[in-house]
Amino acid sequence: MGVADQVGRRLRELRLERELSLSELARRSGIGKGTISELESGQRNPTLETLYALTTALGAPLSAALEPPTARARISGSAVDAVLTERFQDATAVTEVFRVRIRAGTVQESAAHPPGTEEHLVVLSGTTCVGNASAPQEVGPGGHAHWAADVPHVYRAPSGDVEALLVVRYPLTDPAHREG
Amino acid sequence: MGVADQVGRRLRELRLERELSLSELARRSGIGKGTISELESGQRNPTLETLYALTTALGAPLSAALEPPTARARISGSAVDAVLTERFQDATAVTEVFRVRIRAGTVQESAAHPPGTEEHLVVLSGTTCVGNASAPQEVGPGGHAHWAADVPHVYRAPSGDVEALLVVRYPLTDPAHREG
DNA sequence: CGAGGTCGTTCCGTATACAGAACGTTCTGT
DNA sequence: ACAGAACGTTCTGTATACGGAACGACCTCG
């Protein structure tokens, strides 16, 4: 069928991922809920402005509505979902950037990673308590935490879902690849 | 102005890159040339079907028409090259992740960004001196710096090229939806 | 049991995006 | 000079995307 079906389905996915009701999205975006209802079921041919209002209210770029999500490494635990968005490697270390969501009211304990592993967290929204299992730090929106990940550490969202960026850095110990 | 201007400009660019006349594109896409004319000058709010017909006739994916300028942003200064790799937006803030390189021996001064802007830097390799212009911090591989970016700040690589991740967070001052 | 609050869908009047015609301009070639 | 054809713009009637009202279904109260 047409492209309208795909876009409608994609918009519904984005909305449900964020656990928003159709009425709530209508309120936030300023788009009539009848419009959204018919749009999601592929019965409409939305205008650019309508798409823009919706994706903005959903906190997504316009292109998110038009393209299926790209397949990416995904790590899901009892409390944390993490999606790899970037990976950098040089002679001494690998650095991975994850987009993570910590579910409200949950705690995830992570076993020790390889020696020398470090993690940084930058919070996008919500307040979380993360870091070394024996001395976690509380961090709010825009804040940052840093801890050694070669010992047990925790992720906790005591009061509402938390969105964040997690930067994990693993040193490379293999001497065969060292630069001179 | 609106998103329609940007999309119109982008469509004109795509058409000119292919050395197609407006009339020829109208013929191939089945869209009226009056429609295309007004669309390219930002006087229209195109529907999804219209955009799809045009981008298909141009041999481009739908997203090519509406990639926001920031999605391709490459910021080059006298000492710093930055490539946007990720962008996240919610109701209260926009967060952008840049891969940056600071060239050896150089200094870049950055003017103040909008009020409330913050920056985080995680160093991948090299040692840099960054942050508030009056009190920069020295950071090595795996290290982190954080500063308010709504005042003048600097990036410096005193001893060799520096690779890093820069996280920029802009608060949205008006969470209410904008007028079209 | 009803009253009042959600939810998503279907309908309707109006604003507007559309196709196509008509227009002025700038090239050709004769 | 004149055709004839292309170009991009402006205009006009019609199809349709829009907001909002009305609807039935589903809650949780008292």
Short mmCIF file of C-alpha atoms (C1' of nucleotides) in Angstrom, two decimals:
data_model
loop_
_atom_site.label_atom_id
_atom_site.label_comp_id
_atom_site.label_asym_id
_atom_site.label_seq_id
_atom_site.Cartn_x
_atom_site.Cartn_y
_atom_site.Cartn_z
CA MET A 1 0.00 0.00 0.00
CA GLY A 2 0.91 3.65 0.04
CA VAL A 3 3.52 5.45 1.99
CA ALA A 4 0.79 6.86 4.24
CA ASP A 5 0.24 3.44 5.81
CA GLN A 6 3.88 3.06 6.70
CA VAL A 7 4.15 6.53 8.14
CA GLY A 8 0.96 6.04 10.12
CA ARG A 9 2.21 2.78 11.57
CA ARG A 10 5.55 4.37 12.39
CA LEU A 11 3.89 7.27 14.18
CA ARG A 12 1.81 4.88 16.26
CA GLU A 13 4.96 2.98 17.20
CA LEU A 14 6.69 6.17 18.27
CA ARG A 15 3.72 7.19 20.35
CA LEU A 16 3.39 3.81 22.06
CA GLU A 17 7.11 3.63 22.76
CA ARG A 18 6.66 6.81 24.77
CA GLU A 19 3.54 5.44 26.45
CA LEU A 20 1.46 8.40 25.37
CA SER A 21 -2.26 8.15 24.74
CA LEU A 22 -3.60 9.47 21.48
CA SER A 23 -5.47 12.17 23.38
CA GLU A 24 -2.36 13.22 25.25
CA LEU A 25 -0.36 13.49 22.04
CA ALA A 26 -3.16 15.57 20.54
CA ARG A 27 -2.96 17.90 23.50
CA ARG A 28 0.82 18.27 23.33
CA SER A 29 1.09 18.64 19.57
CA GLY A 30 -1.94 20.84 18.98
CA ILE A 31 -3.19 18.40 16.33
CA GLY A 32 -6.80 17.22 16.52
CA LYS A 33 -7.17 13.71 17.82
CA GLY A 34 -9.45 12.76 14.96
CA THR A 35 -6.63 13.72 12.65
CA ILE A 36 -4.14 11.58 14.55
CA SER A 37 -6.51 8.64 14.72
CA GLU A 38 -7.11 8.56 10.97
CA LEU A 39 -3.48 9.32 10.28
CA GLU A 40 -2.25 6.36 12.31
CA SER A 41 -4.62 4.04 10.49
CA GLY A 42 -3.34 5.20 7.11
CA GLN A 43 -6.53 6.95 6.03
CA ARG A 44 -4.86 10.34 5.61
CA ASN A 45 -2.20 12.04 3.63
CA PRO A 46 -0.67 14.35 6.24
CA THR A 47 0.90 17.69 5.50
CA LEU A 48 4.45 18.54 6.41
CA GLU A 49 3.32 20.82 9.22
CA THR A 50 1.23 18.08 10.76
CA LEU A 51 4.12 15.64 10.63
CA TYR A 52 6.45 18.21 12.11
CA ALA A 53 4.11 19.04 14.98
CA LEU A 54 3.73 15.36 15.81
CA THR A 55 7.37 14.34 15.64
CA THR A 56 8.39 17.38 17.66
CA ALA A 57 5.85 16.53 20.35
CA LEU A 58 7.21 12.98 20.30
CA GLY A 59 10.75 14.24 20.74
CA ALA A 60 11.87 12.70 17.48
CA PRO A 61 13.34 14.12 14.30
CA LEU A 62 11.08 14.37 11.29
CA SER A 63 12.88 11.53 9.59
CA ALA A 64 11.90 9.17 12.42
CA ALA A 65 8.36 9.17 11.05
CA LEU A 66 9.44 8.26 7.54
CA GLU A 67 11.99 5.55 8.00
CA PRO A 68 11.94 2.29 9.85
CA PRO A 69 14.29 2.37 12.81
CA THR A 70 17.76 1.23 11.90
CA ALA A 71 18.79 -2.08 13.34
CA ARG A 72 21.27 -1.59 16.13
CA ALA A 73 22.82 -3.55 18.90
CA ARG A 74 20.44 -3.55 21.78
CA ILE A 75 21.05 -4.62 25.34
CA SER A 76 18.05 -5.21 27.56
CA GLY A 77 18.20 -5.99 31.24
CA SER A 78 15.60 -6.11 33.95
CA ALA A 79 15.67 -2.33 34.36
CA VAL A 80 17.75 -0.93 31.52
CA ASP A 81 17.36 -0.84 27.74
CA ALA A 82 20.44 0.30 25.86
CA VAL A 83 20.88 0.93 22.14
CA LEU A 84 24.34 1.35 20.66
CA THR A 85 24.43 4.56 18.64
CA GLU A 86 28.12 5.12 18.04
CA ARG A 87 31.37 3.21 18.34
CA PHE A 88 34.91 4.60 18.11
CA GLN A 89 38.14 2.67 18.22
CA ASP A 90 41.76 3.71 18.22
CA ALA A 91 45.07 2.05 19.12
CA THR A 92 44.44 2.14 22.84
CA ALA A 93 40.72 1.98 23.52
CA VAL A 94 37.22 1.34 22.26
CA THR A 95 34.51 3.86 23.11
CA GLU A 96 30.84 3.05 22.69
CA VAL A 97 27.91 5.43 23.04
CA PHE A 98 24.58 3.97 24.12
CA ARG A 99 21.22 5.59 24.34
CA VAL A 100 19.72 4.14 27.52
CA ARG A 101 16.39 4.12 29.26
CA ILE A 102 16.11 3.14 32.92
CA ARG A 103 12.60 2.15 33.86
CA ALA A 104 10.91 3.87 36.78
CA GLY A 105 11.28 2.28 40.16
CA THR A 106 13.74 -0.36 39.05
CA VAL A 107 17.33 -1.22 39.89
CA GLN A 108 19.86 -2.92 37.66
CA GLU A 109 23.06 -4.30 39.05
CA SER A 110 25.87 -4.82 36.60
CA ALA A 111 28.75 -7.18 37.20
CA ALA A 112 32.33 -5.96 36.80
CA HIS A 113 33.49 -5.29 33.21
CA PRO A 114 37.06 -5.91 31.98
CA PRO A 115 39.85 -4.14 33.91
CA GLY A 116 40.20 -0.48 33.08
CA THR A 117 36.63 -0.08 31.81
CA GLU A 118 35.10 3.30 32.62
CA GLU A 119 31.58 4.60 32.15
CA HIS A 120 30.18 8.11 31.78
CA LEU A 121 26.50 8.95 31.94
CA VAL A 122 24.86 12.17 30.75
CA VAL A 123 21.20 12.42 31.74
CA LEU A 124 18.69 13.64 29.15
CA SER A 125 15.59 13.52 31.35
CA GLY A 126 14.62 12.25 34.78
CA THR A 127 16.73 11.71 37.84
CA THR A 128 18.83 8.61 38.39
CA CYS A 129 21.14 7.11 40.93
CA VAL A 130 24.11 5.38 39.28
CA GLY A 131 27.70 4.37 39.71
CA ASN A 132 29.79 2.27 42.02
CA ALA A 133 27.53 -0.17 43.86
CA SER A 134 28.83 0.99 47.22
CA ALA A 135 28.71 4.73 46.47
CA PRO A 136 26.13 5.62 43.78
CA GLN A 137 25.67 9.25 42.69
CA GLU A 138 22.39 11.07 42.10
CA VAL A 139 22.17 12.86 38.73
CA GLY A 140 19.42 15.01 37.18
CA PRO A 141 18.73 16.31 33.63
CA GLY A 142 21.87 17.63 31.98
CA GLY A 143 24.02 16.18 34.74
CA HIS A 144 26.95 13.81 34.48
CA ALA A 145 28.31 10.84 36.41
CA HIS A 146 31.55 8.93 35.93
CA TRP A 147 32.64 5.68 37.53
CA ALA A 148 34.96 2.73 37.15
CA ALA A 149 33.03 -0.12 35.56
CA ASP A 150 35.54 -2.85 36.39
CA VAL A 151 33.79 -3.25 39.74
CA PRO A 152 30.07 -3.92 40.35
CA HIS A 153 27.89 -0.93 39.60
CA VAL A 154 24.21 -0.05 39.56
CA TYR A 155 21.59 1.89 37.58
CA ARG A 156 18.50 3.04 39.40
CA ALA A 157 15.51 5.24 38.51
CA PRO A 158 13.82 5.99 41.82
CA SER A 159 11.27 8.51 40.56
CA GLY A 160 10.19 8.10 36.93
CA ASP A 161 11.75 6.84 33.72
CA VAL A 162 15.23 8.11 32.96
CA GLU A 163 16.63 8.80 29.48
CA ALA A 164 20.39 9.11 29.22
CA LEU A 165 23.54 8.69 27.17
CA LEU A 166 26.02 6.11 28.40
CA VAL A 167 29.63 6.28 27.21
CA VAL A 168 31.59 3.08 27.84
CA ARG A 169 35.35 3.00 27.33
CA TYR A 170 37.33 -0.26 27.21
CA PRO A 171 41.11 -0.02 27.04
CA LEU A 172 42.79 -2.35 24.54
CA THR A 173 45.52 -4.34 26.25
CA ASP A 174 46.69 -6.41 23.26
CA PRO A 175 50.35 -5.34 22.70
CA ALA A 176 50.27 -6.62 19.08
CA HIS A 177 48.33 -3.55 17.99
CA ARG A 178 50.25 -0.89 19.83
CA GLU A 179 51.51 2.04 17.86
CA GLY A 180 55.12 3.20 18.02
CA MET B 1 10.38 30.65 9.80
CA GLY B 2 8.72 27.33 9.23
CA VAL B 3 9.99 23.98 8.22
CA ALA B 4 8.35 24.47 4.81
CA ASP B 5 11.05 26.95 3.81
CA GLN B 6 13.81 24.52 4.60
CA VAL B 7 12.16 21.67 2.77
CA GLY B 8 11.45 23.88 -0.22
CA ARG B 9 15.06 25.00 -0.39
CA ARG B 10 16.25 21.43 -0.05
CA LEU B 11 14.00 20.26 -2.88
CA ARG B 12 15.29 22.98 -5.15
CA GLU B 13 18.84 21.95 -4.33
CA LEU B 14 18.10 18.34 -5.15
CA ARG B 15 16.50 19.33 -8.46
CA LEU B 16 19.36 21.61 -9.48
CA GLU B 17 21.96 19.01 -8.53
CA ARG B 18 20.31 16.76 -11.11
CA GLU B 19 20.09 19.60 -13.64
CA LEU B 20 16.38 19.16 -14.08
CA SER B 21 14.09 22.01 -15.01
CA LEU B 22 11.04 22.61 -12.89
CA SER B 23 8.84 21.68 -15.85
CA GLU B 24 10.72 18.46 -16.44
CA LEU B 25 10.39 17.46 -12.79
CA ALA B 26 6.67 18.22 -12.98
CA ARG B 27 6.38 15.90 -15.97
CA ARG B 28 8.27 13.07 -14.33
CA SER B 29 6.65 13.31 -10.92
CA GLY B 30 3.09 14.00 -12.03
CA ILE B 31 2.97 17.03 -9.74
CA GLY B 32 1.73 20.33 -11.19
CA LYS B 33 4.49 22.78 -11.90
CA GLY B 34 2.65 25.55 -10.11
CA THR B 35 2.68 23.35 -7.06
CA ILE B 36 6.41 22.77 -7.33
CA SER B 37 7.12 26.43 -7.93
CA GLU B 38 5.29 27.57 -4.82
CA LEU B 39 6.61 24.63 -2.83
CA GLU B 40 10.23 25.49 -3.60
CA SER B 41 9.70 29.07 -2.52
CA GLY B 42 8.25 27.99 0.80
CA GLN B 43 4.71 29.19 0.14
CA ARG B 44 3.17 25.73 0.59
CA ASN B 45 2.72 23.07 3.18
CA PRO B 46 3.11 19.94 1.06
CA THR B 47 1.41 16.65 1.79
CA LEU B 48 3.28 13.43 2.29
CA GLU B 49 2.18 12.11 -1.11
CA THR B 50 3.48 15.19 -2.87
CA LEU B 51 6.84 14.92 -1.12
CA TYR B 52 7.03 11.24 -1.94
CA ALA B 53 6.23 11.76 -5.61
CA LEU B 54 8.92 14.44 -5.86
CA THR B 55 11.70 12.65 -4.03
CA THR B 56 10.98 9.47 -5.97
CA ALA B 57 11.20 11.34 -9.26
CA LEU B 58 14.46 12.84 -8.01
CA GLY B 59 15.80 9.39 -7.18
CA ALA B 60 16.24 10.31 -3.54
CA PRO B 61 14.86 8.88 -0.32
CA LEU B 62 12.05 10.74 1.33
CA SER B 63 14.31 11.79 4.16
CA ALA B 64 16.60 13.65 1.73
CA ALA B 65 13.94 16.35 1.41
CA LEU B 66 13.60 17.09 5.08
CA GLU B 67 16.91 16.44 6.66
CA PRO B 68 17.23 19.34 9.08
CA PRO B 69 20.39 21.36 8.48
CA THR B 70 21.73 20.27 11.85
CA ALA B 71 21.63 16.62 10.81
CA ARG B 72 24.45 17.25 8.38
CA ALA B 73 26.05 19.88 10.48
CA ARG B 74 29.76 19.94 10.25
CA ILE B 75 31.27 22.76 12.22
CA SER B 76 34.78 23.72 11.31
CA GLY B 77 36.70 26.40 13.08
CA SER B 78 40.34 27.38 13.12
CA ALA B 79 41.19 24.54 15.50
CA VAL B 80 38.14 22.30 15.81
CA ASP B 81 36.24 20.04 13.38
CA ALA B 82 32.96 18.71 14.71
CA VAL B 83 30.53 16.27 13.10
CA LEU B 84 27.07 15.77 14.54
CA THR B 85 26.49 12.07 15.13
CA GLU B 86 23.35 11.99 17.25
CA ARG B 87 20.56 14.32 18.20
CA PHE B 88 17.92 13.79 20.88
CA GLN B 89 15.00 16.02 21.70
CA ASP B 90 12.32 15.97 24.37
CA ALA B 91 9.89 18.47 25.80
CA THR B 92 12.52 20.37 27.74
CA ALA B 93 15.85 20.15 25.91
CA VAL B 94 17.77 19.24 22.80
CA THR B 95 20.94 17.18 23.21
CA GLU B 96 23.45 16.84 20.40
CA VAL B 97 26.46 14.54 20.30
CA PHE B 98 29.42 15.65 18.18
CA ARG B 99 32.55 13.77 17.27
CA VAL B 100 35.28 16.43 17.49
CA ARG B 101 38.92 16.72 16.60
CA ILE B 102 41.06 19.51 18.00
CA ARG B 103 44.19 20.09 15.98
CA ALA B 104 47.55 20.02 17.70
CA GLY B 105 48.91 23.27 19.00
CA THR B 106 45.78 25.26 18.28
CA VAL B 107 43.25 27.16 20.34
CA GLN B 108 39.63 27.79 19.51
CA GLU B 109 37.58 30.34 21.36
CA SER B 110 33.84 29.93 21.21
CA ALA B 111 31.39 32.74 21.85
CA ALA B 112 28.58 32.29 24.35
CA HIS B 113 25.74 29.97 23.26
CA PRO B 114 22.07 30.51 24.21
CA PRO B 115 21.34 30.82 27.95
CA GLY B 116 21.31 27.50 29.79
CA THR B 117 23.48 25.68 27.23
CA GLU B 118 25.84 23.15 28.78
CA GLU B 119 28.63 21.11 27.26
CA HIS B 120 30.24 17.84 28.25
CA LEU B 121 33.43 16.49 26.71
CA VAL B 122 34.68 12.91 26.92
CA VAL B 123 38.19 12.53 25.55
CA LEU B 124 38.94 9.54 23.29
CA SER B 125 42.63 10.24 22.76
CA GLY B 126 45.12 12.99 23.47
CA THR B 127 45.12 15.60 26.17
CA THR B 128 43.16 18.81 25.92
CA CYS B 129 42.48 21.93 27.87
CA VAL B 130 38.84 23.00 27.62
CA GLY B 131 36.01 24.79 29.34
CA ASN B 132 35.24 28.21 30.68
CA ALA B 133 37.59 30.72 29.08
CA SER B 134 38.70 32.00 32.46
CA ALA B 135 39.17 28.56 34.07
CA PRO B 136 39.85 25.78 31.54
CA GLN B 137 40.33 22.18 32.71
CA GLU B 138 42.96 19.71 31.53
CA VAL B 139 41.56 16.33 30.45
CA GLY B 140 43.28 13.16 29.22
CA PRO B 141 42.05 9.96 27.48
CA GLY B 142 38.85 8.64 29.05
CA GLY B 143 38.47 11.82 31.06
CA HIS B 144 35.54 14.17 31.22
CA ALA B 145 34.95 17.90 31.46
CA HIS B 146 31.73 19.83 31.92
CA TRP B 147 31.08 23.54 31.64
CA ALA B 148 28.40 26.14 31.06
CA ALA B 149 28.48 27.11 27.39
CA ASP B 150 26.42 30.28 27.72
CA VAL B 151 29.64 32.11 28.47
CA PRO B 152 32.80 32.25 26.32
CA HIS B 153 34.73 28.97 26.36
CA VAL B 154 37.82 27.49 24.73
CA TYR B 155 39.15 24.27 23.18
CA ARG B 156 42.89 23.75 23.14
CA ALA B 157 45.19 20.86 22.14
CA PRO B 158 48.60 21.80 23.54
CA SER B 159 50.40 18.53 22.76
CA GLY B 160 49.03 16.56 19.81
CA ASP B 161 45.69 16.07 18.10
CA VAL B 162 42.76 15.38 20.37
CA GLU B 163 39.77 13.16 19.52
CA ALA B 164 36.71 13.55 21.71
CA LEU B 165 32.97 13.39 22.06
CA LEU B 166 31.18 16.65 22.73
CA VAL B 167 27.68 16.58 24.21
CA VAL B 168 25.81 19.88 23.87
CA ARG B 169 22.55 20.41 25.68
CA TYR B 170 20.21 23.32 24.84
CA PRO B 171 17.16 23.82 27.05
CA LEU B 172 13.94 24.63 25.20
CA THR B 173 12.72 27.87 26.67
CA ASP B 174 9.13 27.57 25.48
CA PRO B 175 7.75 24.05 25.89
CA ALA B 176 4.39 25.15 24.45
CA HIS B 177 3.94 24.50 20.77
CA ARG B 178 4.77 27.24 18.37
CA GLU B 179 2.43 29.05 16.05
CA GLY B 180 2.57 27.95 12.41
"C1'" DC C 1 -27.27 2.40 40.10
"C1'" DG C 2 -25.67 6.85 37.91
"C1'" DA C 3 -22.07 10.78 37.52
"C1'" DG C 4 -17.88 12.15 35.77
"C1'" DG C 5 -13.51 11.10 33.91
"C1'" DT C 6 -10.74 8.81 30.53
"C1'" DC C 7 -9.99 6.46 25.82
"C1'" DG C 8 -10.12 6.09 20.38
"C1'" DT C 9 -13.31 6.60 16.36
"C1'" DT C 10 -16.50 8.85 13.13
"C1'" DC C 11 -18.61 12.72 11.36
"C1'" DC C 12 -18.98 17.75 9.46
"C1'" DG C 13 -17.89 22.58 7.98
"C1'" DT C 14 -14.10 25.12 6.56
"C1'" DA C 15 -9.49 26.23 5.20
"C1'" DT C 16 -6.17 24.98 1.88
"C1'" DA C 17 -3.11 21.92 -1.25
"C1'" DC C 18 -3.78 20.35 -5.51
"C1'" DA C 19 -3.90 20.17 -11.08
"C1'" DG C 20 -4.17 22.76 -14.83
"C1'" DA C 21 -4.82 27.02 -17.40
"C1'" DA C 22 -3.14 31.45 -18.47
"C1'" DC C 23 0.55 34.51 -18.17
"C1'" DG C 24 5.16 37.07 -19.09
"C1'" DT C 25 9.91 36.13 -20.21
"C1'" DT C 26 13.80 34.30 -22.70
"C1'" DC C 27 15.65 31.62 -25.94
"C1'" DT C 28 15.97 29.52 -30.61
"C1'" DG C 29 15.73 29.48 -35.96
"C1'" DT C 30 13.84 31.65 -40.31
"C1'" DA D 1 10.91 41.39 -37.48
"C1'" DC D 2 8.14 36.94 -36.48
"C1'" DA D 3 6.91 32.13 -34.99
"C1'" DG D 4 7.34 28.32 -31.81
"C1'" DA D 5 8.93 26.23 -27.69
"C1'" DA D 6 10.79 26.24 -23.47
"C1'" DC D 7 11.16 28.30 -18.87
"C1'" DG D 8 9.12 29.70 -14.00
"C1'" DT D 9 5.18 32.36 -11.89
"C1'" DT D 10 0.38 33.51 -10.78
"C1'" DC D 11 -4.32 32.52 -10.87
"C1'" DT D 12 -8.79 29.53 -10.25
"C1'" DG D 13 -11.97 25.76 -9.30
"C1'" DT D 14 -12.11 21.53 -6.88
"C1'" DA D 15 -10.69 17.83 -3.89
"C1'" DT D 16 -9.28 17.02 0.68
"C1'" DA D 17 -6.68 17.63 5.30
"C1'" DC D 18 -7.74 20.06 9.05
"C1'" DG D 19 -9.95 21.16 14.02
"C1'" DG D 20 -13.56 20.19 16.77
"C1'" DA D 21 -17.92 18.15 18.09
"C1'" DA D 22 -20.37 14.04 18.96
"C1'" DC D 23 -20.20 9.35 19.83
"C1'" DG D 24 -19.83 4.63 22.27
"C1'" DA D 25 -16.83 2.01 25.22
"C1'" DC D 26 -14.38 1.66 29.25
"C1'" DC D 27 -12.87 3.16 33.90
"C1'" DT D 28 -13.34 4.58 39.03
"C1'" DC D 29 -15.62 6.64 42.09
"C1'" DG D 30 -19.95 7.50 45.60
#
